[in-house]
Amino acid sequence: MILATLLDDPAHGYAILARLRERSSGTFDLAEGTIYPALHRLERDGLLSSSWSSESGRRRRVYELTRRGRAALQERRQEWRHFSRAVEAVLG
Amino acid sequence: MTWLQHLTDELTARGIRGQDRRRIVSELRDHIACEPESVERLGDPTELAGIFADELATSRTRRAAWHAFAALSTAAAVLVSSQIALAHAGGYPGFNHGLSLALFLPALVGMLIAPQVALVSGTLAVARTLRRRRLSRMPAAEIGLVERRTRVALGAGFATIGGLEIYVLNFSARLPAWWLGTVGGLGLAAGAALVWATRSLAGARTLVSATPGGAGDIYDDLPAIGFSWLRGSTWRLGALASVLVAALMTAFEAHAERSLAEGVQRGIVEGVAAAIGFALLGRMIGVASPARRQARRAVVSSALDSVLGALPGPAGHRVGDAERDHAEHVVRASYAEGRLALEELSARIEAIHAARTLGELRATVADLPDVL
């Protein structure tokens, strides 16, 4: 889901969280701080890359998808569609 | 104390310092600056620092094991090529043609025994990280085991390079300068690679991980099938391995020296050395651990008793939905803790629903320690 929020353009932690909240209409309510370990892990796995930016006068870390990250997102989307279709078919 | 200060202290306590800590703190400072009230939703700083430390420890340890493996491969290449080049340098001068036996013997130990220790320990270290590559948080005990294996391997690597340098010194009067210079220089380069890997390991060791769970044992490194008859006694495994390397050495040396007697003699020495190595280092690198394994079994079975205790019974008894639900809960909790990958989770859940007897059901949760 984090990957999906970064599909169109790069963003920093708070903005990613805001996008998640907005798109899910507040369904996912978790300890917001945990987004950062997740971002760092995705970066270590090579799915994201990040760099410092000081555009708005504040130093912030901006994340963007790597090529591998895009591929992983595509794959996970497909898996999920598969799965949710199956669940829907069962639940009717 | 502000939330950020609290987080900084917790990160320090978990061994996250310098650049890593600065980055985390400034990202969260920016987060709070975007919306001051969000500090209420960031969660507990202790928990957050714990997640950072556990994940970082896992990935740094994994990386250190691979760095060590790369550095040791360099050392091995130097060692092997030095011996191949020896043929072009006039051949092996013979043990009594060096400067001193006091130099020859440590060189021999370093060049013959240490590389084998490094190979076994270093391979086991990366083998475990491969097995756990999907885990974002390895149990702290398991991280400790990988670190010990890496440390032993690096120590043996240094002994190998030390032995090689002593060998160069010992035969400095007998072998040509080009051989001495090349091998001595490459040896130093391999030593530098080992120092680099040691620093990588030291960086991993400053992190404090607290993920619960067991360290596992040698059976977690071996393929599950075909080794079941060796379960229960790591000593049997050690004996088998010693006999195996002795036989290999016998065959190799008998062929190389064209003498069966010579081969058998060296094979026996090799087998005894392997057995001694197993006895001395086995426990440290998690190869010989019968006591711990039994302890773990006891924990698992008592935990299982408490979970399946509602309806205890012999392994052959039929299971009902209540026990299946219990087992599924255990497996889901393990997934939540990062012990199982998603594919594993679904495979286990399938197995749980397919289980007809208590024994089959227990098998699906038997390797999930401490979650109960």
Short mmCIF file of C-alpha atoms in Angstrom, two decimals:
data_model
loop_
_atom_site.label_atom_id
_atom_site.label_comp_id
_atom_site.label_asym_id
_atom_site.label_seq_id
_atom_site.Cartn_x
_atom_site.Cartn_y
_atom_site.Cartn_z
CA MET A 1 0.00 0.00 0.00
CA ILE A 2 2.90 2.31 0.74
CA LEU A 3 4.25 1.55 -2.70
CA ALA A 4 0.93 2.43 -4.30
CA THR A 5 0.88 5.88 -2.72
CA LEU A 6 4.20 6.63 -4.40
CA LEU A 7 3.19 5.50 -7.88
CA ASP A 8 2.55 8.95 -9.33
CA ASP A 9 5.02 11.13 -7.50
CA PRO A 10 7.56 11.04 -4.69
CA ALA A 11 6.62 12.10 -1.18
CA HIS A 12 7.88 12.35 2.39
CA GLY A 13 6.65 10.30 5.35
CA TYR A 14 3.85 12.58 6.49
CA ALA A 15 2.49 13.02 2.97
CA ILE A 16 2.54 9.26 2.38
CA LEU A 17 0.55 8.75 5.55
CA ALA A 18 -1.91 11.48 4.55
CA ARG A 19 -2.41 9.79 1.17
CA LEU A 20 -2.99 6.43 2.85
CA ARG A 21 -5.53 7.95 5.20
CA GLU A 22 -7.29 9.86 2.44
CA ARG A 23 -7.50 6.94 0.02
CA SER A 24 -8.70 4.48 2.63
CA SER A 25 -11.13 7.03 4.08
CA GLY A 26 -9.58 6.46 7.47
CA THR A 27 -10.08 2.69 7.52
CA PHE A 28 -6.47 1.94 8.38
CA ASP A 29 -5.81 3.32 11.79
CA LEU A 30 -2.35 2.36 13.01
CA ALA A 31 0.45 3.85 15.05
CA GLU A 32 1.64 6.39 12.51
CA GLY A 33 5.28 6.18 13.53
CA THR A 34 5.51 2.63 12.21
CA ILE A 35 5.43 3.96 8.65
CA TYR A 36 9.07 4.98 9.02
CA PRO A 37 10.55 1.55 9.82
CA ALA A 38 8.45 0.26 6.92
CA LEU A 39 9.84 2.90 4.56
CA HIS A 40 13.39 2.17 5.67
CA ARG A 41 12.87 -1.53 5.13
CA LEU A 42 11.46 -1.01 1.64
CA GLU A 43 14.47 1.14 0.87
CA ARG A 44 16.89 -1.52 2.13
CA ASP A 45 15.07 -4.03 -0.05
CA GLY A 46 15.64 -1.75 -3.02
CA LEU A 47 11.96 -1.02 -3.68
CA LEU A 48 12.26 2.64 -2.72
CA SER A 49 14.99 5.20 -2.91
CA SER A 50 15.18 8.37 -0.87
CA SER A 51 17.07 11.60 -0.61
CA TRP A 52 17.05 14.75 1.49
CA SER A 53 15.23 17.75 0.16
CA SER A 54 14.89 21.19 1.69
CA GLU A 55 12.31 22.63 -0.65
CA SER A 56 9.90 24.03 1.90
CA GLY A 57 12.71 25.28 4.09
CA ARG A 58 12.58 22.10 6.18
CA ARG A 59 14.93 19.19 5.73
CA ARG A 60 12.85 16.18 4.82
CA ARG A 61 13.43 12.76 3.41
CA VAL A 62 11.60 12.22 0.15
CA TYR A 63 10.86 8.70 -1.07
CA GLU A 64 10.29 7.50 -4.58
CA LEU A 65 9.65 4.16 -6.24
CA THR A 66 12.54 2.38 -7.90
CA ARG A 67 12.10 0.25 -10.99
CA ARG A 68 12.04 -2.85 -8.81
CA GLY A 69 9.51 -1.14 -6.57
CA ARG A 70 7.19 -0.59 -9.54
CA ALA A 71 7.49 -4.22 -10.56
CA ALA A 72 6.81 -5.37 -7.00
CA LEU A 73 3.73 -3.12 -6.82
CA GLN A 74 2.41 -4.55 -10.08
CA GLU A 75 2.92 -8.08 -8.83
CA ARG A 76 1.26 -7.46 -5.48
CA ARG A 77 -1.69 -5.76 -7.11
CA GLN A 78 -2.27 -8.78 -9.26
CA GLU A 79 -1.96 -11.16 -6.32
CA TRP A 80 -4.42 -9.10 -4.34
CA ARG A 81 -6.98 -8.87 -7.20
CA HIS A 82 -6.76 -12.62 -7.57
CA PHE A 83 -7.32 -13.13 -3.89
CA SER A 84 -10.12 -10.60 -3.50
CA ARG A 85 -11.95 -11.99 -6.52
CA ALA A 86 -11.81 -15.43 -4.97
CA VAL A 87 -13.11 -14.15 -1.63
CA GLU A 88 -15.88 -12.25 -3.36
CA ALA A 89 -16.87 -15.33 -5.33
CA VAL A 90 -17.12 -17.35 -2.12
CA LEU A 91 -18.98 -14.71 -0.13
CA GLY A 92 -21.27 -13.97 -3.03
CA MET B 1 10.37 15.15 28.13
CA THR B 2 9.17 15.59 24.57
CA TRP B 3 8.18 12.68 22.38
CA LEU B 4 11.20 13.27 20.14
CA GLN B 5 13.62 13.34 23.07
CA HIS B 6 12.10 10.12 24.35
CA LEU B 7 12.54 8.52 20.93
CA THR B 8 16.16 9.70 20.71
CA ASP B 9 16.94 8.15 24.09
CA GLU B 10 15.26 4.89 23.16
CA LEU B 11 17.14 4.71 19.87
CA THR B 12 20.42 5.28 21.71
CA ALA B 13 19.52 2.58 24.21
CA ARG B 14 18.99 0.15 21.34
CA GLY B 15 22.36 0.98 19.82
CA ILE B 16 21.12 3.15 16.94
CA ARG B 17 23.53 6.06 16.72
CA GLY B 18 25.14 8.54 14.39
CA GLN B 19 23.70 8.92 10.93
CA ASP B 20 20.95 6.31 11.37
CA ARG B 21 19.62 8.03 14.47
CA ARG B 22 19.89 11.51 13.00
CA ARG B 23 17.89 10.43 9.98
CA ILE B 24 15.11 8.83 12.01
CA VAL B 25 14.83 11.75 14.40
CA SER B 26 14.77 14.38 11.67
CA GLU B 27 12.14 12.49 9.69
CA LEU B 28 9.91 12.34 12.74
CA ARG B 29 10.63 15.97 13.59
CA ASP B 30 9.39 16.89 10.12
CA HIS B 31 6.35 14.66 10.62
CA ILE B 32 5.41 16.47 13.84
CA ALA B 33 6.10 19.85 12.25
CA CYS B 34 3.60 19.01 9.48
CA GLU B 35 0.86 18.51 12.04
CA PRO B 36 1.69 19.05 15.73
CA GLU B 37 -1.31 17.00 16.92
CA SER B 38 -0.06 13.97 15.03
CA VAL B 39 2.34 13.29 17.89
CA GLU B 40 -0.63 11.66 19.65
CA ARG B 41 -0.93 9.12 16.85
CA LEU B 42 2.74 8.31 16.34
CA GLY B 43 2.64 5.55 18.91
CA ASP B 44 4.91 4.58 21.77
CA PRO B 45 8.51 5.76 21.19
CA THR B 46 9.89 2.71 23.00
CA GLU B 47 8.03 0.38 20.66
CA LEU B 48 8.98 2.37 17.59
CA ALA B 49 12.68 2.38 18.51
CA GLY B 50 12.36 -1.36 19.10
CA ILE B 51 11.04 -1.96 15.58
CA PHE B 52 13.85 0.11 14.08
CA ALA B 53 16.49 -1.72 16.13
CA ASP B 54 15.12 -5.22 15.49
CA GLU B 55 14.90 -4.67 11.74
CA LEU B 56 18.22 -2.93 11.47
CA ALA B 57 19.94 -5.63 13.54
CA THR B 58 18.46 -8.28 11.25
CA SER B 59 19.58 -6.63 8.04
CA ARG B 60 23.01 -5.58 9.32
CA THR B 61 23.75 -9.04 10.67
CA ARG B 62 22.64 -10.61 7.41
CA ARG B 63 24.88 -8.21 5.51
CA ALA B 64 27.84 -8.83 7.83
CA ALA B 65 27.54 -12.59 7.25
CA TRP B 66 27.71 -11.99 3.50
CA HIS B 67 30.57 -9.51 3.81
CA ALA B 68 32.48 -12.11 5.80
CA PHE B 69 31.68 -14.74 3.20
CA ALA B 70 33.02 -12.49 0.43
CA ALA B 71 36.20 -11.65 2.37
CA LEU B 72 36.76 -15.32 3.21
CA SER B 73 36.31 -16.27 -0.43
CA THR B 74 39.08 -13.79 -1.26
CA ALA B 75 41.31 -15.37 1.39
CA ALA B 76 40.53 -18.85 0.05
CA ALA B 77 41.37 -17.77 -3.50
CA VAL B 78 44.70 -16.36 -2.33
CA LEU B 79 45.48 -19.55 -0.41
CA VAL B 80 44.62 -21.85 -3.29
CA SER B 81 46.44 -19.81 -5.92
CA SER B 82 49.51 -19.57 -3.69
CA GLN B 83 49.70 -23.36 -3.64
CA ILE B 84 49.11 -23.66 -7.38
CA ALA B 85 51.80 -21.04 -8.05
CA LEU B 86 54.14 -23.00 -5.81
CA ALA B 87 54.61 -25.55 -8.59
CA HIS B 88 56.04 -22.80 -10.82
CA ALA B 89 58.24 -21.54 -7.98
CA GLY B 90 60.22 -24.71 -7.72
CA GLY B 91 57.72 -26.73 -5.74
CA TYR B 92 57.09 -27.24 -2.05
CA PRO B 93 60.52 -26.96 -0.35
CA GLY B 94 59.78 -29.58 2.31
CA PHE B 95 59.05 -28.91 5.97
CA ASN B 96 62.69 -29.20 7.08
CA HIS B 97 63.97 -26.63 4.61
CA GLY B 98 62.42 -23.58 6.18
CA LEU B 99 63.84 -21.20 8.73
CA SER B 100 62.39 -22.96 11.74
CA LEU B 101 59.91 -25.66 12.74
CA ALA B 102 58.51 -23.15 15.22
CA LEU B 103 57.35 -21.17 12.17
CA PHE B 104 56.34 -24.15 10.08
CA LEU B 105 53.90 -25.68 12.56
CA PRO B 106 51.69 -22.60 13.14
CA ALA B 107 51.75 -21.98 9.39
CA LEU B 108 50.54 -25.52 8.80
CA VAL B 109 47.71 -25.21 11.33
CA GLY B 110 46.70 -21.86 9.86
CA MET B 111 46.72 -23.09 6.28
CA LEU B 112 45.18 -26.53 6.80
CA ILE B 113 42.83 -26.40 9.79
CA ALA B 114 41.69 -22.77 9.91
CA PRO B 115 40.28 -22.63 6.34
CA GLN B 116 38.07 -25.62 7.09
CA VAL B 117 36.71 -23.99 10.23
CA ALA B 118 36.12 -20.79 8.27
CA LEU B 119 34.36 -22.68 5.49
CA VAL B 120 31.99 -24.54 7.82
CA SER B 121 31.22 -21.62 10.10
CA GLY B 122 30.96 -19.01 7.34
CA THR B 123 28.74 -21.24 5.21
CA LEU B 124 26.47 -21.96 8.16
CA ALA B 125 26.18 -18.23 8.85
CA VAL B 126 25.02 -17.38 5.34
CA ALA B 127 22.91 -20.53 5.15
CA ARG B 128 20.88 -19.33 8.10
CA THR B 129 20.45 -15.84 6.68
CA LEU B 130 19.25 -17.41 3.43
CA ARG B 131 16.72 -19.53 5.26
CA ARG B 132 15.42 -16.46 7.04
CA ARG B 133 15.65 -14.03 4.15
CA ARG B 134 11.95 -13.25 4.24
CA LEU B 135 11.93 -12.34 7.90
CA SER B 136 12.20 -8.64 8.58
CA ARG B 137 12.90 -9.35 12.25
CA MET B 138 14.92 -12.44 13.12
CA PRO B 139 14.72 -13.54 16.76
CA ALA B 140 17.48 -11.94 18.82
CA ALA B 141 18.84 -15.36 19.76
CA GLU B 142 19.13 -16.29 16.10
CA ILE B 143 20.87 -13.01 15.27
CA GLY B 144 23.32 -13.88 18.04
CA LEU B 145 23.93 -17.28 16.48
CA VAL B 146 24.61 -15.82 13.02
CA GLU B 147 26.97 -13.30 14.62
CA ARG B 148 28.86 -16.05 16.47
CA ARG B 149 29.18 -18.10 13.31
CA THR B 150 30.44 -15.07 11.42
CA ARG B 151 32.88 -14.24 14.19
CA VAL B 152 34.32 -17.75 14.31
CA ALA B 153 34.63 -17.77 10.52
CA LEU B 154 36.41 -14.41 10.48
CA GLY B 155 38.74 -15.50 13.30
CA ALA B 156 39.62 -18.61 11.32
CA GLY B 157 40.10 -16.44 8.23
CA PHE B 158 42.64 -14.30 10.06
CA ALA B 159 44.38 -17.47 11.27
CA THR B 160 44.53 -18.68 7.65
CA ILE B 161 46.08 -15.47 6.37
CA GLY B 162 48.42 -15.35 9.39
CA GLY B 163 49.49 -18.91 8.64
CA LEU B 164 50.12 -18.04 5.01
CA GLU B 165 52.26 -15.02 5.93
CA ILE B 166 54.27 -17.15 8.37
CA TYR B 167 54.70 -19.70 5.60
CA VAL B 168 56.07 -16.94 3.35
CA LEU B 169 58.45 -15.87 6.11
CA ASN B 170 59.52 -19.44 6.86
CA PHE B 171 60.50 -20.15 3.26
CA SER B 172 61.80 -16.65 2.50
CA ALA B 173 65.27 -18.04 1.91
CA ARG B 174 64.11 -20.93 -0.31
CA LEU B 175 61.39 -19.61 -2.60
CA PRO B 176 61.80 -17.05 -5.40
CA ALA B 177 61.17 -13.40 -4.63
CA TRP B 178 58.26 -13.10 -7.12
CA TRP B 179 56.36 -15.84 -5.29
CA LEU B 180 57.12 -14.43 -1.84
CA GLY B 181 56.17 -10.89 -2.90
CA THR B 182 52.97 -11.82 -4.72
CA VAL B 183 51.67 -14.22 -2.08
CA GLY B 184 52.70 -11.93 0.79
CA GLY B 185 50.99 -8.95 -0.87
CA LEU B 186 47.79 -10.79 -1.83
CA GLY B 187 47.69 -12.18 1.70
CA LEU B 188 47.74 -8.64 3.07
CA ALA B 189 44.96 -7.64 0.67
CA ALA B 190 42.85 -10.58 1.84
CA GLY B 191 43.63 -9.53 5.42
CA ALA B 192 42.32 -6.04 4.63
CA ALA B 193 39.10 -7.57 3.27
CA LEU B 194 38.74 -9.52 6.51
CA VAL B 195 39.23 -6.32 8.53
CA TRP B 196 36.50 -4.66 6.46
CA ALA B 197 34.12 -7.60 7.15
CA THR B 198 35.00 -7.50 10.84
CA ARG B 199 34.02 -3.84 10.95
CA SER B 200 30.74 -4.67 9.26
CA LEU B 201 30.08 -7.30 11.94
CA ALA B 202 31.03 -4.86 14.71
CA GLY B 203 28.48 -2.40 13.28
CA ALA B 204 25.78 -5.05 13.48
CA ARG B 205 26.73 -6.05 16.99
CA THR B 206 26.14 -2.61 18.48
CA LEU B 207 22.42 -2.93 17.74
CA VAL B 208 20.25 -4.42 20.43
CA SER B 209 17.55 -6.67 19.08
CA ALA B 210 14.79 -7.97 21.30
CA THR B 211 12.64 -10.06 18.97
CA PRO B 212 11.56 -13.12 20.94
CA GLY B 213 12.17 -16.61 19.64
CA GLY B 214 14.72 -19.37 19.64
CA ALA B 215 18.10 -19.49 17.95
CA GLY B 216 17.26 -22.71 16.17
CA ASP B 217 19.89 -25.37 15.65
CA ILE B 218 21.75 -27.20 12.95
CA TYR B 219 18.57 -28.94 11.79
CA ASP B 220 17.23 -25.53 10.78
CA ASP B 221 20.15 -25.27 8.35
CA LEU B 222 19.90 -28.72 6.83
CA PRO B 223 17.22 -29.70 4.38
CA ALA B 224 14.35 -31.18 6.34
CA ILE B 225 14.05 -34.35 4.34
CA GLY B 226 16.57 -37.12 4.74
CA PHE B 227 18.04 -35.96 8.00
CA SER B 228 15.25 -36.99 10.31
CA TRP B 229 17.12 -40.08 11.49
CA LEU B 230 19.87 -37.81 12.77
CA ARG B 231 17.52 -35.74 14.86
CA GLY B 232 17.86 -35.97 18.61
CA SER B 233 21.62 -36.41 18.66
CA THR B 234 23.87 -33.76 17.24
CA TRP B 235 26.80 -35.94 18.34
CA ARG B 236 25.76 -38.59 15.88
CA LEU B 237 25.73 -35.86 13.26
CA GLY B 238 29.21 -34.68 14.28
CA ALA B 239 30.58 -38.22 14.17
CA LEU B 240 29.07 -38.79 10.75
CA ALA B 241 30.52 -35.53 9.43
CA SER B 242 33.97 -36.41 10.80
CA VAL B 243 33.92 -39.86 9.23
CA LEU B 244 32.74 -38.34 5.97
CA VAL B 245 35.52 -35.76 5.73
CA ALA B 246 38.05 -38.42 6.79
CA ALA B 247 36.89 -40.65 3.94
CA LEU B 248 37.00 -37.76 1.45
CA MET B 249 40.47 -36.76 2.60
CA THR B 250 41.66 -40.38 2.35
CA ALA B 251 40.39 -40.67 -1.21
CA PHE B 252 41.83 -37.29 -2.19
CA GLU B 253 45.26 -37.81 -0.67
CA ALA B 254 45.53 -41.44 -1.78
CA HIS B 255 44.99 -40.16 -5.29
CA ALA B 256 47.27 -37.11 -4.96
CA GLU B 257 50.11 -39.00 -3.27
CA ARG B 258 49.46 -42.23 -5.18
CA SER B 259 49.72 -44.14 -1.95
CA LEU B 260 46.81 -45.64 -0.02
CA ALA B 261 48.80 -45.76 3.22
CA GLU B 262 49.60 -42.06 2.97
CA GLY B 263 45.94 -41.34 2.17
CA VAL B 264 44.59 -43.32 5.13
CA GLN B 265 47.07 -41.65 7.45
CA ARG B 266 46.04 -38.14 6.37
CA GLY B 267 42.39 -39.12 6.33
CA ILE B 268 42.57 -40.21 9.95
CA VAL B 269 44.29 -36.98 10.96
CA GLU B 270 41.59 -35.03 9.13
CA GLY B 271 38.78 -37.00 10.77
CA VAL B 272 40.24 -36.52 14.23
CA ALA B 273 40.74 -32.81 13.57
CA ALA B 274 37.13 -32.50 12.42
CA ALA B 275 35.89 -34.30 15.54
CA ILE B 276 38.00 -32.04 17.77
CA GLY B 277 36.73 -28.97 15.93
CA PHE B 278 33.16 -30.16 16.37
CA ALA B 279 33.71 -30.72 20.10
CA LEU B 280 35.43 -27.37 20.64
CA LEU B 281 33.37 -25.08 18.45
CA GLY B 282 30.15 -27.02 17.87
CA ARG B 283 28.21 -25.42 20.67
CA MET B 284 29.39 -21.94 19.82
CA ILE B 285 28.30 -22.06 16.20
CA GLY B 286 25.06 -23.85 16.98
CA VAL B 287 25.99 -27.21 15.53
CA ALA B 288 26.08 -29.27 18.71
CA SER B 289 23.24 -28.26 20.96
CA PRO B 290 21.43 -31.33 22.26
CA ALA B 291 20.70 -29.70 25.61
CA ARG B 292 19.19 -26.61 24.09
CA ARG B 293 17.18 -28.59 21.63
CA GLN B 294 15.71 -30.70 24.36
CA ALA B 295 14.96 -27.58 26.35
CA ARG B 296 13.21 -26.08 23.37
CA ARG B 297 11.23 -29.23 22.82
CA ALA B 298 10.16 -29.16 26.44
CA VAL B 299 9.03 -25.54 26.11
CA VAL B 300 7.15 -26.23 22.90
CA SER B 301 5.45 -29.33 24.19
CA SER B 302 4.44 -27.71 27.46
CA ALA B 303 3.16 -24.70 25.56
CA LEU B 304 1.28 -27.01 23.22
CA ASP B 305 -0.17 -28.77 26.21
CA SER B 306 -1.51 -25.49 27.46
CA VAL B 307 -2.95 -24.60 24.09
CA LEU B 308 -4.25 -27.97 23.11
CA GLY B 309 -4.69 -28.69 26.80
CA ALA B 310 -8.39 -28.06 26.62
CA LEU B 311 -8.62 -31.45 24.95
CA PRO B 312 -5.37 -33.25 25.63
CA GLY B 313 -4.85 -36.64 24.15
CA PRO B 314 -2.50 -38.97 22.35
CA ALA B 315 -1.19 -37.94 18.95
CA GLY B 316 -3.52 -40.36 17.21
CA HIS B 317 -6.74 -38.82 18.52
CA ARG B 318 -9.02 -37.05 16.06
CA VAL B 319 -9.06 -33.26 16.19
CA GLY B 320 -12.07 -30.99 16.41
CA ASP B 321 -12.71 -27.40 15.39
CA ALA B 322 -11.67 -26.06 18.80
CA GLU B 323 -8.11 -27.37 18.45
CA ARG B 324 -7.92 -26.27 14.83
CA ASP B 325 -8.91 -22.75 15.84
CA HIS B 326 -6.24 -22.74 18.53
CA ALA B 327 -3.57 -23.86 16.11
CA GLU B 328 -4.69 -21.32 13.53
CA HIS B 329 -4.47 -18.60 16.13
CA VAL B 330 -0.89 -19.63 16.92
CA VAL B 331 0.08 -19.59 13.24
CA ARG B 332 -1.56 -16.21 12.64
CA ALA B 333 0.19 -14.72 15.67
CA SER B 334 3.49 -16.00 14.29
CA TYR B 335 2.77 -14.39 10.95
CA ALA B 336 1.96 -11.12 12.71
CA GLU B 337 5.33 -11.29 14.41
CA GLY B 338 7.12 -11.85 11.14
CA ARG B 339 8.05 -15.44 11.84
CA LEU B 340 6.27 -16.76 8.78
CA ALA B 341 6.04 -15.51 5.24
CA LEU B 342 2.62 -15.09 3.68
CA GLU B 343 2.97 -18.23 1.55
CA GLU B 344 4.00 -20.19 4.61
CA LEU B 345 1.02 -18.87 6.50
CA SER B 346 -1.44 -20.09 3.91
CA ALA B 347 0.35 -23.44 3.60
CA ARG B 348 0.15 -23.92 7.37
CA ILE B 349 -3.49 -22.95 7.52
CA GLU B 350 -4.23 -25.47 4.80
CA ALA B 351 -2.29 -28.09 6.76
CA ILE B 352 -4.26 -27.22 9.90
CA HIS B 353 -7.54 -27.75 8.13
CA ALA B 354 -6.31 -30.96 6.57
CA ALA B 355 -5.09 -32.33 9.91
CA ARG B 356 -7.16 -35.26 11.15
CA THR B 357 -5.15 -36.26 14.19
CA LEU B 358 -3.67 -34.34 17.09
CA GLY B 359 -0.20 -35.41 15.96
CA GLU B 360 -0.70 -33.89 12.51
CA LEU B 361 -2.00 -30.71 14.06
CA ARG B 362 0.94 -30.44 16.43
CA ALA B 363 3.34 -30.75 13.52
CA THR B 364 1.95 -27.54 12.02
CA VAL B 365 2.91 -25.44 15.05
CA ALA B 366 5.84 -27.41 16.48
CA ASP B 367 8.54 -25.03 15.24
CA LEU B 368 6.91 -21.83 16.42
CA PRO B 369 8.55 -21.11 19.76
CA ASP B 370 7.54 -18.58 22.40
CA VAL B 371 4.43 -17.43 20.61
CA LEU B 372 2.14 -19.25 22.99
#
